PDB file of C-alpha atoms and ligand atoms in Angstrom:
ATOM      1  CA  MET C 127      18.385  12.855  40.293  1.00  0.00           C
ATOM      2  CA  THR C 128      21.378  14.227  38.417  1.00  0.00           C
ATOM      3  CA  MET C 129      21.018  15.356  34.829  1.00  0.00           C
ATOM      4  CA  ARG C 130      22.942  12.299  33.652  1.00  0.00           C
ATOM      5  CA  VAL C 131      20.770   9.829  35.539  1.00  0.00           C
ATOM      6  CA  ALA C 132      17.637  11.597  34.332  1.00  0.00           C
ATOM      7  CA  PHE C 133      18.914  11.357  30.782  1.00  0.00           C
ATOM      8  CA  LEU C 134      19.645   7.618  31.110  1.00  0.00           C
ATOM      9  CA  ALA C 135      16.229   7.034  32.651  1.00  0.00           C
ATOM     10  CA  ALA C 136      14.630   8.800  29.705  1.00  0.00           C
ATOM     11  CA  VAL C 137      16.634   6.701  27.242  1.00  0.00           C
ATOM     12  CA  CYS C 138      15.622   3.475  29.010  1.00  0.00           C
ATOM     13  CA  ALA C 139      11.970   4.525  29.053  1.00  0.00           C
ATOM     14  CA  ALA C 140      12.128   5.231  25.350  1.00  0.00           C
ATOM     15  CA  ALA C 141      13.771   1.863  24.706  1.00  0.00           C
ATOM     16  CA  LEU C 142      11.084   0.024  26.680  1.00  0.00           C
ATOM     17  CA  GLY C 143       8.378   1.704  24.650  1.00  0.00           C
ATOM     18  CA  ALA C 144       9.966   0.838  21.305  1.00  0.00           C
ATOM     19  CA  LEU C 145       9.037  -2.244  19.339  1.00  0.00           C
ATOM     20  CA  PRO C 146      11.689  -4.938  18.971  1.00  0.00           C
ATOM     21  CA  ALA C 147      14.630  -4.140  16.712  1.00  0.00           C
ATOM     22  CA  ALA C 148      12.664  -1.421  14.990  1.00  0.00           C
ATOM     23  CA  ALA C 149      13.916  -0.723  11.469  1.00  0.00           C
ATOM     24  CA  ALA C 150      16.796  -3.163  11.899  1.00  0.00           C
ATOM     25  CA  GLY C 151      16.737  -4.573   8.402  1.00  0.00           C
ATOM     26  CA  VAL C 152      15.191  -1.874   6.239  1.00  0.00           C
ATOM     27  CA  ASP C 153      17.261   0.822   4.603  1.00  0.00           C
ATOM     28  CA  ARG C 154      15.487   2.116   1.471  1.00  0.00           C
ATOM     29  CA  LEU C 155      11.939   2.702   0.288  1.00  0.00           C
ATOM     30  CA  TYR C 156      11.161   3.609  -3.314  1.00  0.00           C
ATOM     31  CA  ILE C 157       7.782   4.940  -4.464  1.00  0.00           C
ATOM     32  CA  LEU C 158       7.083   3.713  -7.996  1.00  0.00           C
ATOM     33  CA  ASP C 159       4.548   5.259 -10.376  1.00  0.00           C
ATOM     34  CA  CYS C 160       2.167   2.365 -11.027  1.00  0.00           C
ATOM     35  CA  GLY C 161      -0.484   4.208 -13.022  1.00  0.00           C
ATOM     36  CA  HIS C 162      -2.803   7.186 -13.259  1.00  0.00           C
ATOM     37  CA  ILE C 163      -6.576   7.032 -12.834  1.00  0.00           C
ATOM     38  CA  SER C 164      -9.071   9.759 -13.672  1.00  0.00           C
ATOM     39  CA  ALA C 165     -12.806   9.886 -13.141  1.00  0.00           C
ATOM     40  CA  ALA C 166     -15.501  12.376 -14.116  1.00  0.00           C
ATOM     41  CA  ASP C 167     -17.284  12.119 -10.765  1.00  0.00           C
ATOM     42  CA  GLU C 168     -15.448  12.221  -7.445  1.00  0.00           C
ATOM     43  CA  SER C 169     -18.608  11.304  -5.533  1.00  0.00           C
ATOM     44  CA  ARG C 170     -17.934   7.651  -6.285  1.00  0.00           C
ATOM     45  CA  TRP C 171     -15.498   7.950  -3.365  1.00  0.00           C
ATOM     46  CA  THR C 172     -17.223  10.788  -1.467  1.00  0.00           C
ATOM     47  CA  PRO C 173     -20.919   9.840  -1.275  1.00  0.00           C
ATOM     48  CA  GLY C 174     -23.178  12.879  -1.661  1.00  0.00           C
ATOM     49  CA  LEU C 175     -20.245  15.276  -2.090  1.00  0.00           C
ATOM     50  CA  ASN C 176     -18.326  16.508  -5.140  1.00  0.00           C
ATOM     51  CA  VAL C 177     -20.995  15.194  -7.483  1.00  0.00           C
ATOM     52  CA  GLY C 178     -19.864  15.643 -11.074  1.00  0.00           C
ATOM     53  CA  VAL C 179     -16.458  16.978 -10.025  1.00  0.00           C
ATOM     54  CA  PRO C 180     -13.589  15.381 -11.959  1.00  0.00           C
ATOM     55  CA  ILE C 181     -10.773  13.785  -9.963  1.00  0.00           C
ATOM     56  CA  ASP C 182      -7.318  12.376 -10.644  1.00  0.00           C
ATOM     57  CA  LEU C 183      -5.899   9.561  -8.555  1.00  0.00           C
ATOM     58  CA  SER C 184      -2.316   8.438  -8.177  1.00  0.00           C
ATOM     59  CA  ASP C 185      -1.601   4.714  -8.109  1.00  0.00           C
ATOM     60  CA  ASN C 186       1.685   3.790  -6.481  1.00  0.00           C
ATOM     61  CA  CYS C 187       3.714   0.693  -5.825  1.00  0.00           C
ATOM     62  CA  TYR C 188       6.237   0.688  -2.990  1.00  0.00           C
ATOM     63  CA  LEU C 189       9.529  -1.168  -3.112  1.00  0.00           C
ATOM     64  CA  VAL C 190      11.463  -1.714   0.097  1.00  0.00           C
ATOM     65  CA  HIS C 191      15.032  -2.922   0.456  1.00  0.00           C
ATOM     66  CA  HIS C 192      15.588  -5.158   3.461  1.00  0.00           C
ATOM     67  CA  ALA C 193      18.738  -7.037   4.488  1.00  0.00           C
ATOM     68  CA  GLN C 194      16.842 -10.268   3.755  1.00  0.00           C
ATOM     69  CA  GLY C 195      15.725  -9.155   0.278  1.00  0.00           C
ATOM     70  CA  TRP C 196      13.435  -6.818  -1.630  1.00  0.00           C
ATOM     71  CA  PHE C 197       9.784  -6.465  -0.662  1.00  0.00           C
ATOM     72  CA  LEU C 198       7.139  -5.079  -3.033  1.00  0.00           C
ATOM     73  CA  TRP C 199       3.877  -3.604  -1.765  1.00  0.00           C
ATOM     74  CA  ASP C 200       1.126  -3.520  -4.422  1.00  0.00           C
ATOM     75  CA  THR C 201       1.797  -4.046  -8.116  1.00  0.00           C
ATOM     76  CA  GLY C 202      -0.377  -1.344  -9.725  1.00  0.00           C
ATOM     77  CA  LEU C 203      -2.170  -1.337 -13.038  1.00  0.00           C
ATOM     78  CA  ALA C 204      -1.024  -3.934 -15.560  1.00  0.00           C
ATOM     79  CA  ASP C 205       2.112  -2.886 -17.432  1.00  0.00           C
ATOM     80  CA  ALA C 206       0.325  -3.796 -20.704  1.00  0.00           C
ATOM     81  CA  ILE C 207      -1.678  -0.558 -20.350  1.00  0.00           C
ATOM     82  CA  ALA C 208       1.547   1.411 -20.934  1.00  0.00           C
ATOM     83  CA  ALA C 209       1.536   0.194 -24.556  1.00  0.00           C
ATOM     84  CA  LEU C 210      -1.898   1.736 -25.203  1.00  0.00           C
ATOM     85  CA  PRO C 211      -1.464   5.423 -26.090  1.00  0.00           C
ATOM     86  CA  ASN C 212      -4.979   6.301 -24.914  1.00  0.00           C
ATOM     87  CA  GLY C 213      -4.999   4.008 -21.910  1.00  0.00           C
ATOM     88  CA  VAL C 214      -8.141   2.060 -21.035  1.00  0.00           C
ATOM     89  CA  THR C 215     -11.538   2.817 -19.578  1.00  0.00           C
ATOM     90  CA  GLY C 216     -12.988   0.724 -16.777  1.00  0.00           C
ATOM     91  CA  LEU C 217     -16.241   0.215 -14.878  1.00  0.00           C
ATOM     92  CA  ASN C 218     -18.342   1.072 -17.961  1.00  0.00           C
ATOM     93  CA  GLY C 219     -16.549   4.325 -18.590  1.00  0.00           C
ATOM     94  CA  VAL C 220     -16.486   5.534 -14.978  1.00  0.00           C
ATOM     95  CA  LEU C 221     -12.682   5.367 -14.806  1.00  0.00           C
ATOM     96  CA  HIS C 222      -9.935   6.135 -17.274  1.00  0.00           C
ATOM     97  CA  MET C 223      -6.545   4.563 -16.650  1.00  0.00           C
ATOM     98  CA  THR C 224      -3.146   5.301 -18.158  1.00  0.00           C
ATOM     99  CA  LYS C 225       0.308   4.070 -17.412  1.00  0.00           C
ATOM    100  CA  PRO C 226       3.138   6.473 -18.309  1.00  0.00           C
ATOM    101  CA  LYS C 227       5.796   4.112 -16.912  1.00  0.00           C
ATOM    102  CA  THR C 228       5.921   0.364 -16.473  1.00  0.00           C
ATOM    103  CA  LEU C 229       6.718  -1.291 -13.164  1.00  0.00           C
ATOM    104  CA  ALA C 230       9.229  -3.524 -14.974  1.00  0.00           C
ATOM    105  CA  GLY C 231      10.998  -0.480 -16.440  1.00  0.00           C
ATOM    106  CA  GLN C 232      11.209   1.264 -13.067  1.00  0.00           C
ATOM    107  CA  LEU C 233      12.691  -1.842 -11.440  1.00  0.00           C
ATOM    108  CA  GLN C 234      15.221  -2.069 -14.262  1.00  0.00           C
ATOM    109  CA  GLU C 235      16.131   1.596 -13.815  1.00  0.00           C
ATOM    110  CA  ILE C 236      17.306   0.908 -10.256  1.00  0.00           C
ATOM    111  CA  GLY C 237      18.924  -2.422 -11.113  1.00  0.00           C
ATOM    112  CA  VAL C 238      16.352  -4.720  -9.506  1.00  0.00           C
ATOM    113  CA  LYS C 239      15.383  -7.916 -11.292  1.00  0.00           C
ATOM    114  CA  ALA C 240      12.008  -9.582 -10.780  1.00  0.00           C
ATOM    115  CA  SER C 241      13.840 -12.578  -9.334  1.00  0.00           C
ATOM    116  CA  ASP C 242      15.443 -10.291  -6.719  1.00  0.00           C
ATOM    117  CA  ILE C 243      12.057  -9.664  -5.101  1.00  0.00           C
ATOM    118  CA  ALA C 244      11.843 -11.897  -2.032  1.00  0.00           C
ATOM    119  CA  ALA C 245       8.233 -11.148  -1.156  1.00  0.00           C
ATOM    120  CA  VAL C 246       5.261  -9.316  -2.581  1.00  0.00           C
ATOM    121  CA  ALA C 247       2.074  -8.297  -0.808  1.00  0.00           C
ATOM    122  CA  VAL C 248      -1.005  -6.610  -2.201  1.00  0.00           C
ATOM    123  CA  SER C 249      -3.379  -4.428  -0.222  1.00  0.00           C
ATOM    124  CA  HIS C 250      -6.322  -6.045  -1.994  1.00  0.00           C
ATOM    125  CA  THR C 251      -7.391  -7.568  -5.292  1.00  0.00           C
ATOM    126  CA  HIS C 252      -8.754  -4.632  -7.288  1.00  0.00           C
ATOM    127  CA  PRO C 253      -7.092  -4.345 -10.718  1.00  0.00           C
ATOM    128  CA  ASP C 254      -5.129  -1.178  -9.866  1.00  0.00           C
ATOM    129  CA  HIS C 255      -3.241  -3.175  -7.212  1.00  0.00           C
ATOM    130  CA  ILE C 256      -2.744  -6.655  -8.629  1.00  0.00           C
ATOM    131  CA  GLY C 257      -1.998  -5.831 -12.283  1.00  0.00           C
ATOM    132  CA  ASN C 258       1.556  -7.153 -12.226  1.00  0.00           C
ATOM    133  CA  VAL C 259       1.587  -9.967  -9.661  1.00  0.00           C
ATOM    134  CA  GLU C 260       2.603 -12.375 -12.423  1.00  0.00           C
ATOM    135  CA  LEU C 261       5.750 -10.369 -13.196  1.00  0.00           C
ATOM    136  CA  PHE C 262       6.940 -12.283 -10.121  1.00  0.00           C
ATOM    137  CA  PRO C 263       5.685 -15.841 -10.692  1.00  0.00           C
ATOM    138  CA  GLN C 264       8.124 -17.405  -8.200  1.00  0.00           C
ATOM    139  CA  THR C 265       7.796 -14.774  -5.483  1.00  0.00           C
ATOM    140  CA  MET C 266       5.927 -15.514  -2.268  1.00  0.00           C
ATOM    141  CA  LEU C 267       2.691 -13.549  -2.211  1.00  0.00           C
ATOM    142  CA  TYR C 268       1.271 -12.394   1.135  1.00  0.00           C
ATOM    143  CA  VAL C 269      -2.475 -11.887   1.070  1.00  0.00           C
ATOM    144  CA  GLN C 270      -5.278 -12.279   3.580  1.00  0.00           C
ATOM    145  CA  LYS C 271      -7.105 -15.591   3.308  1.00  0.00           C
ATOM    146  CA  ALA C 272     -10.415 -13.690   3.255  1.00  0.00           C
ATOM    147  CA  GLU C 273      -9.236 -11.832   0.148  1.00  0.00           C
ATOM    148  CA  TYR C 274      -7.724 -14.873  -1.538  1.00  0.00           C
ATOM    149  CA  ASP C 275     -10.913 -16.872  -1.061  1.00  0.00           C
ATOM    150  CA  TRP C 276     -13.234 -14.011  -2.130  1.00  0.00           C
ATOM    151  CA  PRO C 277     -14.721 -15.205  -5.412  1.00  0.00           C
ATOM    152  CA  GLY C 278     -13.976 -13.006  -8.409  1.00  0.00           C
ATOM    153  CA  GLU C 279     -16.282 -12.349 -11.333  1.00  0.00           C
ATOM    154  CA  GLY C 280     -18.096 -15.544 -12.259  1.00  0.00           C
ATOM    155  CA  GLY C 281     -16.457 -17.287  -9.307  1.00  0.00           C
ATOM    156  CA  ALA C 282     -12.980 -16.879 -10.818  1.00  0.00           C
ATOM    157  CA  PRO C 283      -9.984 -17.178  -8.488  1.00  0.00           C
ATOM    158  CA  ARG C 284      -8.283 -13.907  -7.550  1.00  0.00           C
ATOM    159  CA  PHE C 285      -4.795 -15.269  -8.285  1.00  0.00           C
ATOM    160  CA  LYS C 286      -3.240 -18.006 -10.356  1.00  0.00           C
ATOM    161  CA  PRO C 287      -3.587 -21.143  -8.199  1.00  0.00           C
ATOM    162  CA  GLU C 288       0.058 -22.065  -8.899  1.00  0.00           C
ATOM    163  CA  HIS C 289       1.423 -18.762  -7.553  1.00  0.00           C
ATOM    164  CA  PRO C 290       3.231 -19.352  -4.216  1.00  0.00           C
ATOM    165  CA  VAL C 291       1.107 -17.800  -1.499  1.00  0.00           C
ATOM    166  CA  THR C 292       0.949 -17.306   2.241  1.00  0.00           C
ATOM    167  CA  LYS C 293      -2.672 -16.798   3.239  1.00  0.00           C
ATOM    168  CA  LEU C 294      -2.768 -14.563   6.276  1.00  0.00           C
ATOM    169  CA  GLU C 295      -5.401 -14.380   8.978  1.00  0.00           C
ATOM    170  CA  GLY C 296      -4.468 -11.082  10.577  1.00  0.00           C
ATOM    171  CA  ASP C 297      -1.222  -9.126  10.952  1.00  0.00           C
ATOM    172  CA  HIS C 298       2.120 -10.448   9.756  1.00  0.00           C
ATOM    173  CA  ASP C 299       5.705  -9.328  10.453  1.00  0.00           C
ATOM    174  CA  VAL C 300       7.252 -10.064   7.036  1.00  0.00           C
ATOM    175  CA  PHE C 301      10.938 -10.428   7.994  1.00  0.00           C
ATOM    176  CA  GLY C 302      10.440 -11.014  11.717  1.00  0.00           C
ATOM    177  CA  ASP C 303      12.205  -7.847  12.901  1.00  0.00           C
ATOM    178  CA  GLY C 304       9.280  -5.419  13.085  1.00  0.00           C
ATOM    179  CA  SER C 305      10.487  -3.319  10.146  1.00  0.00           C
ATOM    180  CA  ILE C 306       7.747  -4.360   7.673  1.00  0.00           C
ATOM    181  CA  VAL C 307       4.438  -5.395   9.211  1.00  0.00           C
ATOM    182  CA  ILE C 308       1.279  -6.213   7.272  1.00  0.00           C
ATOM    183  CA  ILE C 309      -1.770  -4.893   9.142  1.00  0.00           C
ATOM    184  CA  SER C 310      -5.200  -6.405   8.631  1.00  0.00           C
ATOM    185  CA  THR C 311      -7.636  -3.587   7.693  1.00  0.00           C
ATOM    186  CA  PRO C 312     -10.756  -5.166   6.169  1.00  0.00           C
ATOM    187  CA  GLY C 313     -13.678  -3.147   4.842  1.00  0.00           C
ATOM    188  CA  HIS C 314     -12.794  -1.804   1.405  1.00  0.00           C
ATOM    189  CA  THR C 315     -12.690  -5.487   0.468  1.00  0.00           C
ATOM    190  CA  PRO C 316     -13.129  -8.568   2.713  1.00  0.00           C
ATOM    191  CA  GLY C 317      -9.402  -9.125   3.220  1.00  0.00           C
ATOM    192  CA  HIS C 318      -7.960  -5.664   2.722  1.00  0.00           C
ATOM    193  CA  GLN C 319      -4.597  -5.007   4.380  1.00  0.00           C
ATOM    194  CA  SER C 320      -2.313  -2.032   5.020  1.00  0.00           C
ATOM    195  CA  LEU C 321       1.410  -1.844   5.787  1.00  0.00           C
ATOM    196  CA  LEU C 322       3.393  -0.463   8.719  1.00  0.00           C
ATOM    197  CA  MET C 323       7.049   0.231   7.976  1.00  0.00           C
ATOM    198  CA  ARG C 324       9.685   1.448  10.378  1.00  0.00           C
ATOM    199  CA  LEU C 325      12.373   3.268   8.392  1.00  0.00           C
ATOM    200  CA  PRO C 326      15.679   4.269   9.990  1.00  0.00           C
ATOM    201  CA  LYS C 327      15.558   7.984   9.062  1.00  0.00           C
ATOM    202  CA  THR C 328      12.001   8.667   7.879  1.00  0.00           C
ATOM    203  CA  GLY C 329      10.510   6.897  10.883  1.00  0.00           C
ATOM    204  CA  ALA C 330       7.286   4.945  10.907  1.00  0.00           C
ATOM    205  CA  VAL C 331       5.040   5.101   7.855  1.00  0.00           C
ATOM    206  CA  VAL C 332       1.686   3.418   7.288  1.00  0.00           C
ATOM    207  CA  LEU C 333       0.813   2.687   3.659  1.00  0.00           C
ATOM    208  CA  SER C 334      -2.961   2.938   3.431  1.00  0.00           C
ATOM    209  CA  GLY C 335      -3.788   0.618   0.592  1.00  0.00           C
ATOM    210  CA  ASP C 336      -7.384   1.647  -0.114  1.00  0.00           C
ATOM    211  CA  ALA C 337      -8.436   1.719   3.550  1.00  0.00           C
ATOM    212  CA  VAL C 338      -8.856   5.381   2.618  1.00  0.00           C
ATOM    213  CA  HIS C 339      -8.494   7.043  -0.795  1.00  0.00           C
ATOM    214  CA  PHE C 340      -7.960  10.734  -0.031  1.00  0.00           C
ATOM    215  CA  LYS C 341      -6.706  12.841   2.879  1.00  0.00           C
ATOM    216  CA  ASP C 342     -10.066  14.621   3.018  1.00  0.00           C
ATOM    217  CA  ASN C 343     -11.872  11.289   3.347  1.00  0.00           C
ATOM    218  CA  TRP C 344      -9.476  10.383   6.144  1.00  0.00           C
ATOM    219  CA  ASP C 345     -10.086  13.640   7.993  1.00  0.00           C
ATOM    220  CA  ASN C 346     -13.853  13.163   7.687  1.00  0.00           C
ATOM    221  CA  ARG C 347     -13.957   9.358   8.053  1.00  0.00           C
ATOM    222  CA  ARG C 348     -15.780   9.158   4.735  1.00  0.00           C
ATOM    223  CA  VAL C 349     -16.444   5.702   3.249  1.00  0.00           C
ATOM    224  CA  PRO C 350     -17.020   5.123  -0.488  1.00  0.00           C
ATOM    225  CA  GLY C 351     -20.414   3.629  -1.269  1.00  0.00           C
ATOM    226  CA  PHE C 352     -18.916   0.672  -3.111  1.00  0.00           C
ATOM    227  CA  ASN C 353     -16.868  -0.604  -0.166  1.00  0.00           C
ATOM    228  CA  PHE C 354     -17.529  -4.176   0.931  1.00  0.00           C
ATOM    229  CA  SER C 355     -18.365  -3.150   4.522  1.00  0.00           C
ATOM    230  CA  LYS C 356     -18.800   0.381   5.832  1.00  0.00           C
ATOM    231  CA  GLU C 357     -18.611  -0.770   9.459  1.00  0.00           C
ATOM    232  CA  GLU C 358     -15.387  -2.695   8.925  1.00  0.00           C
ATOM    233  CA  THR C 359     -13.914   0.218   6.963  1.00  0.00           C
ATOM    234  CA  LEU C 360     -14.610   2.608   9.846  1.00  0.00           C
ATOM    235  CA  ALA C 361     -13.147   0.147  12.358  1.00  0.00           C
ATOM    236  CA  SER C 362     -10.043  -0.246  10.194  1.00  0.00           C
ATOM    237  CA  MET C 363      -9.642   3.540   9.888  1.00  0.00           C
ATOM    238  CA  GLN C 364      -9.771   3.763  13.672  1.00  0.00           C
ATOM    239  CA  ARG C 365      -7.228   0.956  13.937  1.00  0.00           C
ATOM    240  CA  ILE C 366      -4.889   2.839  11.590  1.00  0.00           C
ATOM    241  CA  ALA C 367      -5.423   6.052  13.591  1.00  0.00           C
ATOM    242  CA  ASP C 368      -4.433   4.198  16.776  1.00  0.00           C
ATOM    243  CA  ILE C 369      -1.284   2.834  15.103  1.00  0.00           C
ATOM    244  CA  LEU C 370      -0.357   6.301  13.791  1.00  0.00           C
ATOM    245  CA  ALA C 371      -0.646   7.699  17.304  1.00  0.00           C
ATOM    246  CA  LYS C 372       1.298   4.876  18.946  1.00  0.00           C
ATOM    247  CA  GLU C 373       4.060   4.830  16.336  1.00  0.00           C
ATOM    248  CA  HIS C 374       4.143   8.587  15.656  1.00  0.00           C
ATOM    249  CA  ALA C 375       3.732   7.438  12.083  1.00  0.00           C
ATOM    250  CA  GLN C 376       2.880   9.226   8.858  1.00  0.00           C
ATOM    251  CA  LEU C 377      -0.035   7.986   6.761  1.00  0.00           C
ATOM    252  CA  TRP C 378       0.781   7.723   3.061  1.00  0.00           C
ATOM    253  CA  ILE C 379      -2.453   7.459   1.099  1.00  0.00           C
ATOM    254  CA  ASN C 380      -1.873   5.576  -2.146  1.00  0.00           C
ATOM    255  CA  HIS C 381      -4.523   7.284  -4.292  1.00  0.00           C
ATOM    256  CA  ASP C 382      -4.225  10.828  -2.904  1.00  0.00           C
ATOM    257  CA  LYS C 383      -2.609  12.542  -5.877  1.00  0.00           C
ATOM    258  CA  ALA C 384      -1.744  15.801  -4.084  1.00  0.00           C
ATOM    259  CA  GLN C 385       0.058  13.921  -1.313  1.00  0.00           C
ATOM    260  CA  SER C 386       1.671  11.528  -3.756  1.00  0.00           C
ATOM    261  CA  ASP C 387       2.920  14.371  -5.985  1.00  0.00           C
ATOM    262  CA  ALA C 388       4.719  15.839  -2.977  1.00  0.00           C
ATOM    263  CA  HIS C 389       6.653  12.613  -2.376  1.00  0.00           C
ATOM    264  CA  LYS C 390       9.994  11.616  -3.875  1.00  0.00           C
ATOM    265  CA  LYS C 391       9.637   9.062  -6.657  1.00  0.00           C
ATOM    266  CA  SER C 392      12.025   6.339  -7.769  1.00  0.00           C
ATOM    267  CA  PRO C 393      14.952   6.465  -8.497  1.00  0.00           C
ATOM    268  CA  GLU C 394      14.988   8.776  -5.491  1.00  0.00           C
ATOM    269  CA  PHE C 395      14.207   6.975  -2.253  1.00  0.00           C
ATOM    270  CA  TYR C 396      13.419   7.349   1.431  1.00  0.00           C
ATOM    271  CA  GLU C 397      15.718   5.992   4.140  1.00  0.00           C
TER     272      GLU C 397
HETATM  273 ZN1   ZN T 613      -7.136   1.255  -5.594  1.00  0.00          ZN
END
């Protein structure tokens, strides 16, 4: 085989292995600061370890520009917290939450209006992820049916019943070109989901949601005691690991502050 033929064969092999029209429609990804969380005891997330050790968590939202419109992944802590100089405490004082910047203000800074957002998806329905869903009352919300139907406190619905919603039962390719794919990863909550993105320059990235909270928990397959299902969490972590290997993808862990601090934040963006 000549060099040229070998090269073409290699190109064809690579093309066959690629997923359809990878990254066709996506060109920009912004990481937005959607709140800060601190806790006096890390062992809430690392059972039996780091007892009494304080921990800070990042809380990001991710905004993606696609040829068919803007897509928002997670909505963070409620913007109303930004107006409270001392933030708020949650879970009977276990967590302290502050919001140095609003989501609305960060969208404005890059010239994006709420009505420009074509689709929003949340990893799950904990308050640090759904705080601003109603900034986008007309926007289609993508959530797993198992999460949507999971009764909230006192049987309350997780979302406003009038909010447009697509209830998913598994994975979903948001714009149909493989560039933004919701991945079902139950365990942290009944209908938890993660996100696979295929960016033109950065390559494939998986956004964890809360399938895992910290890099160290990922490396050690550690499951917080308060998760809905330990078994499902472990299976979902393995599923993510398989996707990372297949896609040569990076794993961006939403609440890992050290990793998050090393990433570019809006108005800078990834391509
Ligand atoms: Zn969270």
